[in-house]
PDB file of C-alpha atoms in Angstrom:
ATOM      1  CA  MET A 281      71.852 109.727   7.975  1.00 34.00           C
ATOM      2  CA  VAL A 282      72.901 106.245   6.290  1.00 32.00           C
ATOM      3  CA  PHE A 283      72.322 106.762   2.499  1.00 32.00           C
ATOM      4  CA  ALA A 284      72.735 104.201  -0.821  1.00 35.00           C
ATOM      5  CA  LEU A 285      74.759 106.238  -3.420  1.00 36.00           C
ATOM      6  CA  LEU A 286      76.407 104.703  -7.220  1.00 35.00           C
ATOM      7  CA  PRO A 287      75.193 101.048  -7.013  1.00 34.00           C
ATOM      8  CA  LEU A 288      78.112 100.119  -9.806  1.00 33.00           C
ATOM      9  CA  VAL A 289      75.855  98.827 -12.073  1.00 32.00           C
ATOM     10  CA  ALA A 290      77.366  96.620 -14.391  1.00 31.00           C
ATOM     11  CA  GLY A 291      76.796  97.584 -18.004  1.00 33.00           C
ATOM     12  CA  CYS A 292      75.842 101.128 -17.252  1.00 35.00           C
ATOM     13  CA  VAL A 293      78.986 102.879 -18.777  1.00 37.00           C
ATOM     14  CA  PRO A 294      78.571 105.719 -20.783  1.00 38.00           C
ATOM     15  CA  PRO A 295      80.627 106.434 -23.874  1.00 37.00           C
ATOM     16  CA  ARG A 296      83.784 108.431 -23.328  1.00 37.00           C
ATOM     17  CA  SER A 297      83.045 110.916 -25.558  1.00 36.00           C
ATOM     18  CA  THR A 298      80.029 111.997 -23.466  1.00 39.00           C
ATOM     19  CA  VAL A 299      79.695 115.406 -21.727  1.00 41.00           C
ATOM     20  CA  VAL A 300      77.560 114.826 -18.576  1.00 39.00           C
ATOM     21  CA  GLU A 301      74.264 117.200 -18.805  1.00 46.00           C
ATOM     22  CA  GLY A 302      71.187 116.703 -17.274  1.00 45.00           C
ATOM     23  CA  PRO A 303      70.183 113.678 -14.713  1.00 45.00           C
ATOM     24  CA  ILE A 304      73.933 112.043 -14.075  1.00 47.00           C
ATOM     25  CA  PRO A 305      73.616 107.744 -13.883  1.00 54.00           C
ATOM     26  CA  GLU A 306      74.051 106.972 -10.157  1.00 67.00           C
ATOM     27  CA  ASN A 307      77.450 104.917 -11.265  1.00 83.00           C
ATOM     28  CA  VAL A 308      78.677 108.397 -11.709  1.00 91.00           C
ATOM     29  CA  VAL A 309      79.842 111.407  -9.997  1.00 92.00           C
ATOM     30  CA  GLN A 310      80.214 114.676 -11.210  1.00 93.00           C
ATOM     31  CA  VAL A 311      83.620 116.319 -10.432  1.00 94.00           C
ATOM     32  CA  ALA A 312      83.579 118.841 -12.387  1.00 94.00           C
ATOM     33  CA  PRO A 313      80.515 120.901 -15.032  1.00 92.00           C
ATOM     34  CA  LYS A 314      80.602 118.735 -17.883  1.00 91.00           C
ATOM     35  CA  THR A 315      83.318 116.314 -16.206  1.00 96.00           C
ATOM     36  CA  ALA A 316      82.922 112.956 -14.621  1.00 96.00           C
ATOM     37  CA  ILE A 317      84.008 109.750 -13.551  1.00 95.00           C
ATOM     38  CA  VAL A 318      82.103 106.251 -14.086  1.00 94.00           C
ATOM     39  CA  MET A 319      83.061 104.483 -10.560  1.00 93.00           C
ATOM     40  CA  PRO A 320      85.508 101.757 -11.179  1.00 92.00           C
ATOM     41  CA  ARG A 321      85.346  98.847  -9.395  1.00 92.00           C
ATOM     42  CA  PRO A 322      87.365  98.384  -5.772  1.00 94.00           C
ATOM     43  CA  ARG A 323      89.604  95.590  -7.250  1.00 94.00           C
ATOM     44  CA  ASP A 324      90.683  98.207 -10.358  1.00 94.00           C
ATOM     45  CA  LEU A 325      93.050  99.631  -7.843  1.00 94.00           C
ATOM     46  CA  ALA A 326      94.708  96.040  -8.541  1.00 93.00           C
ATOM     47  CA  ARG A 327      96.013  95.900  -5.237  1.00 94.00           C
ATOM     48  CA  SER A 328      94.963  96.023  -1.657  1.00 96.00           C
ATOM     49  CA  ILE A 329      96.040  98.591   0.929  1.00 96.00           C
ATOM     50  CA  ASN A 330      95.617  99.947   4.370  1.00 97.00           C
ATOM     51  CA  ALA A 331      96.733 103.265   5.403  1.00 97.00           C
ATOM     52  CA  VAL A 332      95.806 106.203   7.447  1.00 97.00           C
ATOM     53  CA  GLN A 333      95.732 110.217   6.586  1.00 97.00           C
ATOM     54  CA  HIS A 334      96.192 113.225   7.922  1.00 97.00           C
ATOM     55  CA  VAL A 335      93.422 115.524   5.688  1.00 95.00           C
ATOM     56  CA  THR A 336      93.318 119.125   5.293  1.00 95.00           C
ATOM     57  CA  ALA A 337      90.520 120.397   3.487  1.00 92.00           C
ATOM     58  CA  HIS A 338      89.737 123.923   2.492  1.00 94.00           C
ATOM     59  CA  TYR A 339      86.295 125.295   0.957  1.00 92.00           C
ATOM     60  CA  GLY A 340      85.829 128.658   0.406  1.00 90.00           C
ATOM     61  CA  ASN A 341      86.946 130.191   3.871  1.00 93.00           C
ATOM     62  CA  GLN A 342      86.217 126.719   5.900  1.00 91.00           C
ATOM     63  CA  THR A 343      89.005 124.583   7.007  1.00 93.00           C
ATOM     64  CA  PHE A 344      88.309 121.118   7.472  1.00 90.00           C
ATOM     65  CA  VAL A 345      91.041 118.463   9.537  1.00 92.00           C
ATOM     66  CA  PHE A 346      90.305 114.781   9.162  1.00 93.00           C
ATOM     67  CA  ASP A 347      92.102 112.012  10.027  1.00 96.00           C
ATOM     68  CA  ASN A 348      90.973 108.869   7.997  1.00 96.00           C
ATOM     69  CA  ARG A 349      91.705 105.008   7.918  1.00 97.00           C
ATOM     70  CA  ILE A 350      90.899 103.552   4.762  1.00 97.00           C
ATOM     71  CA  SER A 351      91.424  99.861   4.075  1.00 98.00           C
ATOM     72  CA  ILE A 352      91.170  98.510   0.432  1.00 97.00           C
ATOM     73  CA  THR A 353      90.757  95.042  -0.923  1.00 97.00           C
ATOM     74  CA  PRO A 354      89.466  93.900  -4.301  1.00 96.00           C
ATOM     75  CA  ASP A 355      85.807  93.485  -2.604  1.00 96.00           C
ATOM     76  CA  ARG A 356      85.986  96.478  -0.935  1.00 96.00           C
ATOM     77  CA  VAL A 357      86.669 100.072   0.025  1.00 96.00           C
ATOM     78  CA  ARG A 358      85.906 101.451   3.562  1.00 97.00           C
ATOM     79  CA  LEU A 359      87.160 104.771   4.553  1.00 96.00           C
ATOM     80  CA  VAL A 360      86.261 106.735   8.475  1.00 97.00           C
ATOM     81  CA  SER A 361      87.344 109.528   8.800  1.00 95.00           C
ATOM     82  CA  LEU A 362      86.932 111.772  12.141  1.00 95.00           C
ATOM     83  CA  ASP A 363      87.009 115.478  12.353  1.00 90.00           C
ATOM     84  CA  SER A 364      89.660 117.609  15.021  1.00 86.00           C
ATOM     85  CA  SER A 365      87.838 116.384  17.823  1.00 89.00           C
ATOM     86  CA  GLY A 366      87.997 113.038  17.150  1.00 91.00           C
ATOM     87  CA  ASN A 367      84.024 112.686  16.671  1.00 91.00           C
ATOM     88  CA  GLN A 368      82.920 110.742  13.277  1.00 92.00           C
ATOM     89  CA  ALA A 369      82.784 113.104  10.585  1.00 91.00           C
ATOM     90  CA  MET A 370      82.323 110.102   7.674  1.00 93.00           C
ATOM     91  CA  THR A 371      81.859 106.404   7.077  1.00 93.00           C
ATOM     92  CA  ILE A 372      81.869 105.062   3.720  1.00 93.00           C
ATOM     93  CA  THR A 373      81.901 101.762   2.506  1.00 94.00           C
ATOM     94  CA  TRP A 374      82.109 100.704  -1.518  1.00 92.00           C
ATOM     95  CA  THR A 375      81.345  97.678  -2.356  1.00 90.00           C
ATOM     96  CA  SER A 376      79.771  95.802  -5.613  1.00 83.00           C
ATOM     97  CA  GLY A 377      76.434  96.233  -3.642  1.00 84.00           C
ATOM     98  CA  GLY A 378      77.129  99.769  -4.076  1.00 85.00           C
ATOM     99  CA  VAL A 379      78.075 102.747  -1.669  1.00 86.00           C
ATOM    100  CA  TYR A 380      76.980 103.675   1.495  1.00 89.00           C
ATOM    101  CA  SER A 381      78.258 106.256   3.339  1.00 89.00           C
ATOM    102  CA  GLU A 382      77.101 108.340   6.856  1.00 90.00           C
ATOM    103  CA  ALA A 383      78.379 111.835   7.074  1.00 89.00           C
ATOM    104  CA  ALA A 384      77.848 114.618   9.432  1.00 89.00           C
ATOM    105  CA  ALA A 385      75.605 117.242   8.225  1.00 87.00           C
ATOM    106  CA  TRP A 386      78.395 120.190   8.699  1.00 86.00           C
ATOM    107  CA  ILE A 387      80.493 118.176   5.248  1.00 85.00           C
ATOM    108  CA  PRO A 388      79.812 121.089   2.386  1.00 83.00           C
ATOM    109  CA  GLU A 389      78.472 119.537  -0.596  1.00 79.00           C
ATOM    110  CA  PRO A 390      82.480 119.248  -2.659  1.00 76.00           C
ATOM    111  CA  LEU A 391      83.690 117.442   0.280  1.00 79.00           C
ATOM    112  CA  ARG A 392      80.351 114.876   0.691  1.00 81.00           C
ATOM    113  CA  PRO A 393      81.664 110.943   0.142  1.00 85.00           C
ATOM    114  CA  GLU A 394      80.522 110.387  -3.395  1.00 87.00           C
ATOM    115  CA  LYS A 395      83.040 113.334  -4.397  1.00 89.00           C
ATOM    116  CA  ILE A 396      85.837 111.944  -1.810  1.00 90.00           C
ATOM    117  CA  LEU A 397      85.705 108.505  -3.486  1.00 93.00           C
ATOM    118  CA  ALA A 398      86.111 110.317  -7.018  1.00 94.00           C
ATOM    119  CA  ASP A 399      88.746 111.366  -6.121  1.00 95.00           C
ATOM    120  CA  MET A 400      90.358 108.952  -4.329  1.00 95.00           C
ATOM    121  CA  VAL A 401      89.911 106.976  -7.589  1.00 96.00           C
ATOM    122  CA  ILE A 402      91.218 109.971  -9.825  1.00 96.00           C
ATOM    123  CA  LEU A 403      94.351 110.036  -7.139  1.00 96.00           C
ATOM    124  CA  TYR A 404      94.947 106.263  -6.373  1.00 96.00           C
ATOM    125  CA  TRP A 405      93.923 103.868  -9.143  1.00 96.00           C
ATOM    126  CA  PRO A 406      96.225 103.226 -12.183  1.00 95.00           C
ATOM    127  CA  GLU A 407      96.151 105.923 -14.685  1.00 95.00           C
ATOM    128  CA  GLU A 408      94.455 103.071 -17.310  1.00 95.00           C
ATOM    129  CA  SER A 409      91.824 103.110 -15.291  1.00 95.00           C
ATOM    130  CA  VAL A 410      90.892 106.868 -14.755  1.00 97.00           C
ATOM    131  CA  ARG A 411      91.508 107.242 -18.272  1.00 96.00           C
ATOM    132  CA  ILE A 412      88.474 105.139 -19.136  1.00 95.00           C
ATOM    133  CA  ALA A 413      86.601 106.008 -16.273  1.00 96.00           C
ATOM    134  CA  LEU A 414      86.567 109.727 -17.431  1.00 97.00           C
ATOM    135  CA  ILE A 415      83.602 111.617 -19.460  1.00 96.00           C
ATOM    136  CA  GLY A 416      84.409 115.087 -20.777  1.00 95.00           C
ATOM    137  CA  GLY A 417      87.724 115.233 -19.563  1.00 96.00           C
ATOM    138  CA  THR A 418      91.367 114.025 -19.946  1.00 97.00           C
ATOM    139  CA  LEU A 419      93.907 112.669 -17.486  1.00 98.00           C
ATOM    140  CA  HIS A 420      97.740 113.733 -17.522  1.00 97.00           C
ATOM    141  CA  ALA A 421      99.332 111.987 -15.608  1.00 95.00           C
ATOM    142  CA  ALA A 422     103.081 112.161 -14.603  1.00 91.00           C
ATOM    143  CA  PRO A 423     104.661 109.878 -11.347  1.00 87.00           C
ATOM    144  CA  GLU A 424     104.656 113.061  -9.021  1.00 92.00           C
ATOM    145  CA  HIS A 425     101.660 114.958 -10.903  1.00 95.00           C
ATOM    146  CA  ARG A 426      98.069 113.891 -12.555  1.00 96.00           C
ATOM    147  CA  SER A 427      95.963 116.840 -14.149  1.00 97.00           C
ATOM    148  CA  VAL A 428      92.199 116.604 -15.036  1.00 98.00           C
ATOM    149  CA  VAL A 429      91.942 118.771 -18.067  1.00 97.00           C
ATOM    150  CA  ALA A 430      88.742 119.473 -20.146  1.00 96.00           C
ATOM    151  CA  ASP A 431      87.849 122.385 -22.727  1.00 94.00           C
ATOM    152  CA  GLY A 432      91.215 123.367 -22.189  1.00 95.00           C
ATOM    153  CA  GLN A 433      91.695 123.537 -18.895  1.00 95.00           C
ATOM    154  CA  ASP A 434      93.082 122.068 -15.805  1.00 96.00           C
ATOM    155  CA  VAL A 435      90.156 121.372 -13.599  1.00 97.00           C
ATOM    156  CA  ILE A 436      92.100 119.367 -11.067  1.00 97.00           C
ATOM    157  CA  ARG A 437      95.873 119.020 -10.025  1.00 97.00           C
ATOM    158  CA  ALA A 438      97.466 116.916  -7.871  1.00 97.00           C
ATOM    159  CA  ALA A 439     100.837 117.248  -6.660  1.00 97.00           C
ATOM    160  CA  PHE A 440     102.778 113.829  -5.237  1.00 96.00           C
ATOM    161  CA  ASN A 441     105.811 114.466  -2.597  1.00 95.00           C
ATOM    162  CA  PRO A 442     105.968 110.296  -1.972  1.00 92.00           C
ATOM    163  CA  LEU A 443     108.463 109.005   0.968  1.00 90.00           C
ATOM    164  CA  ARG A 444     108.905 106.107  -1.993  1.00 86.00           C
ATOM    165  CA  ALA A 445     109.317 106.784  -5.829  1.00 84.00           C
ATOM    166  CA  GLY A 446     105.867 105.959  -7.465  1.00 81.00           C
ATOM    167  CA  ASP A 447     104.359 105.487  -4.136  1.00 87.00           C
ATOM    168  CA  PRO A 448     101.244 107.728  -3.324  1.00 91.00           C
ATOM    169  CA  TRP A 449      99.934 105.805  -0.083  1.00 93.00           C
ATOM    170  CA  SER A 450     103.172 107.121   1.208  1.00 93.00           C
ATOM    171  CA  GLY A 451     104.154 110.976   1.551  1.00 96.00           C
ATOM    172  CA  SER A 452     102.055 113.987   1.257  1.00 97.00           C
ATOM    173  CA  LEU A 453     100.474 115.668  -2.048  1.00 96.00           C
ATOM    174  CA  HIS A 454      98.273 118.689  -2.586  1.00 98.00           C
ATOM    175  CA  TYR A 455      94.537 117.840  -4.480  1.00 97.00           C
ATOM    176  CA  GLU A 456      92.899 120.867  -6.139  1.00 97.00           C
ATOM    177  CA  ASN A 457      89.416 120.958  -7.372  1.00 95.00           C
ATOM    178  CA  VAL A 458      89.769 124.269  -9.608  1.00 95.00           C
ATOM    179  CA  ALA A 459      86.467 123.867 -10.737  1.00 93.00           C
ATOM    180  CA  LEU A 460      84.765 122.916  -7.669  1.00 92.00           C
ATOM    181  CA  GLY A 461      86.606 125.703  -5.631  1.00 93.00           C
ATOM    182  CA  TYR A 462      88.214 123.617  -3.371  1.00 94.00           C
ATOM    183  CA  ALA A 463      91.646 122.216  -2.232  1.00 96.00           C
ATOM    184  CA  VAL A 464      93.316 119.328  -0.063  1.00 95.00           C
ATOM    185  CA  ASP A 465      96.344 118.165   1.681  1.00 97.00           C
ATOM    186  CA  ILE A 466      96.851 114.736   2.801  1.00 97.00           C
ATOM    187  CA  GLN A 467      99.702 113.190   4.698  1.00 97.00           C
ATOM    188  CA  SER A 468      99.768 109.480   3.965  1.00 96.00           C
ATOM    189  CA  ARG A 469     100.809 106.815   5.587  1.00 95.00           C
ATOM    190  CA  GLU A 470     100.437 102.954   4.100  1.00 94.00           C
ATOM    191  CA  GLN A 471     100.476 100.444   6.980  1.00 91.00           C
ATOM    192  CA  ARG A 472     102.039  97.118   6.444  1.00 80.00           C
TER     193      ARG A 472
END
């Protein structure tokens, strides 16, 4: 099924101090209870990327393995995920017109396309963009670590092991959404 998510509506950014409860605006993705992110624009990454990733996701007692191809330009993010059998698990296209995705029915809720995009933003977008975009949480960042803290607790943690200092797109990382109960290990390689 193909469906539109998160139409990025200019001027629809809730104040930073807002705690997300009740209906969530279309350009906001909830990343933990009472913590969300207002989706920035692809251009806020401030660079173009072509990368391949090997992803192992753990949710409950299930493990999912994907191979991703990611292309990011100032105008578009495109992600294509294949499962370990080579079948398409999900595609995501994010432009100024919104987010369009297709996902296999077996993908669990925490690993749905809108959450994948929010995770990508938390991991890879510049610190200042992420700080501004967070609602109900605070970003703590160092060159090889990021976390989102809400109510004094880590709700999200990421540890980077880059091949080149300051380049999270080449190397490995471990990402854990403590609040939603899933963890992801990613091996990335930027294609230049």
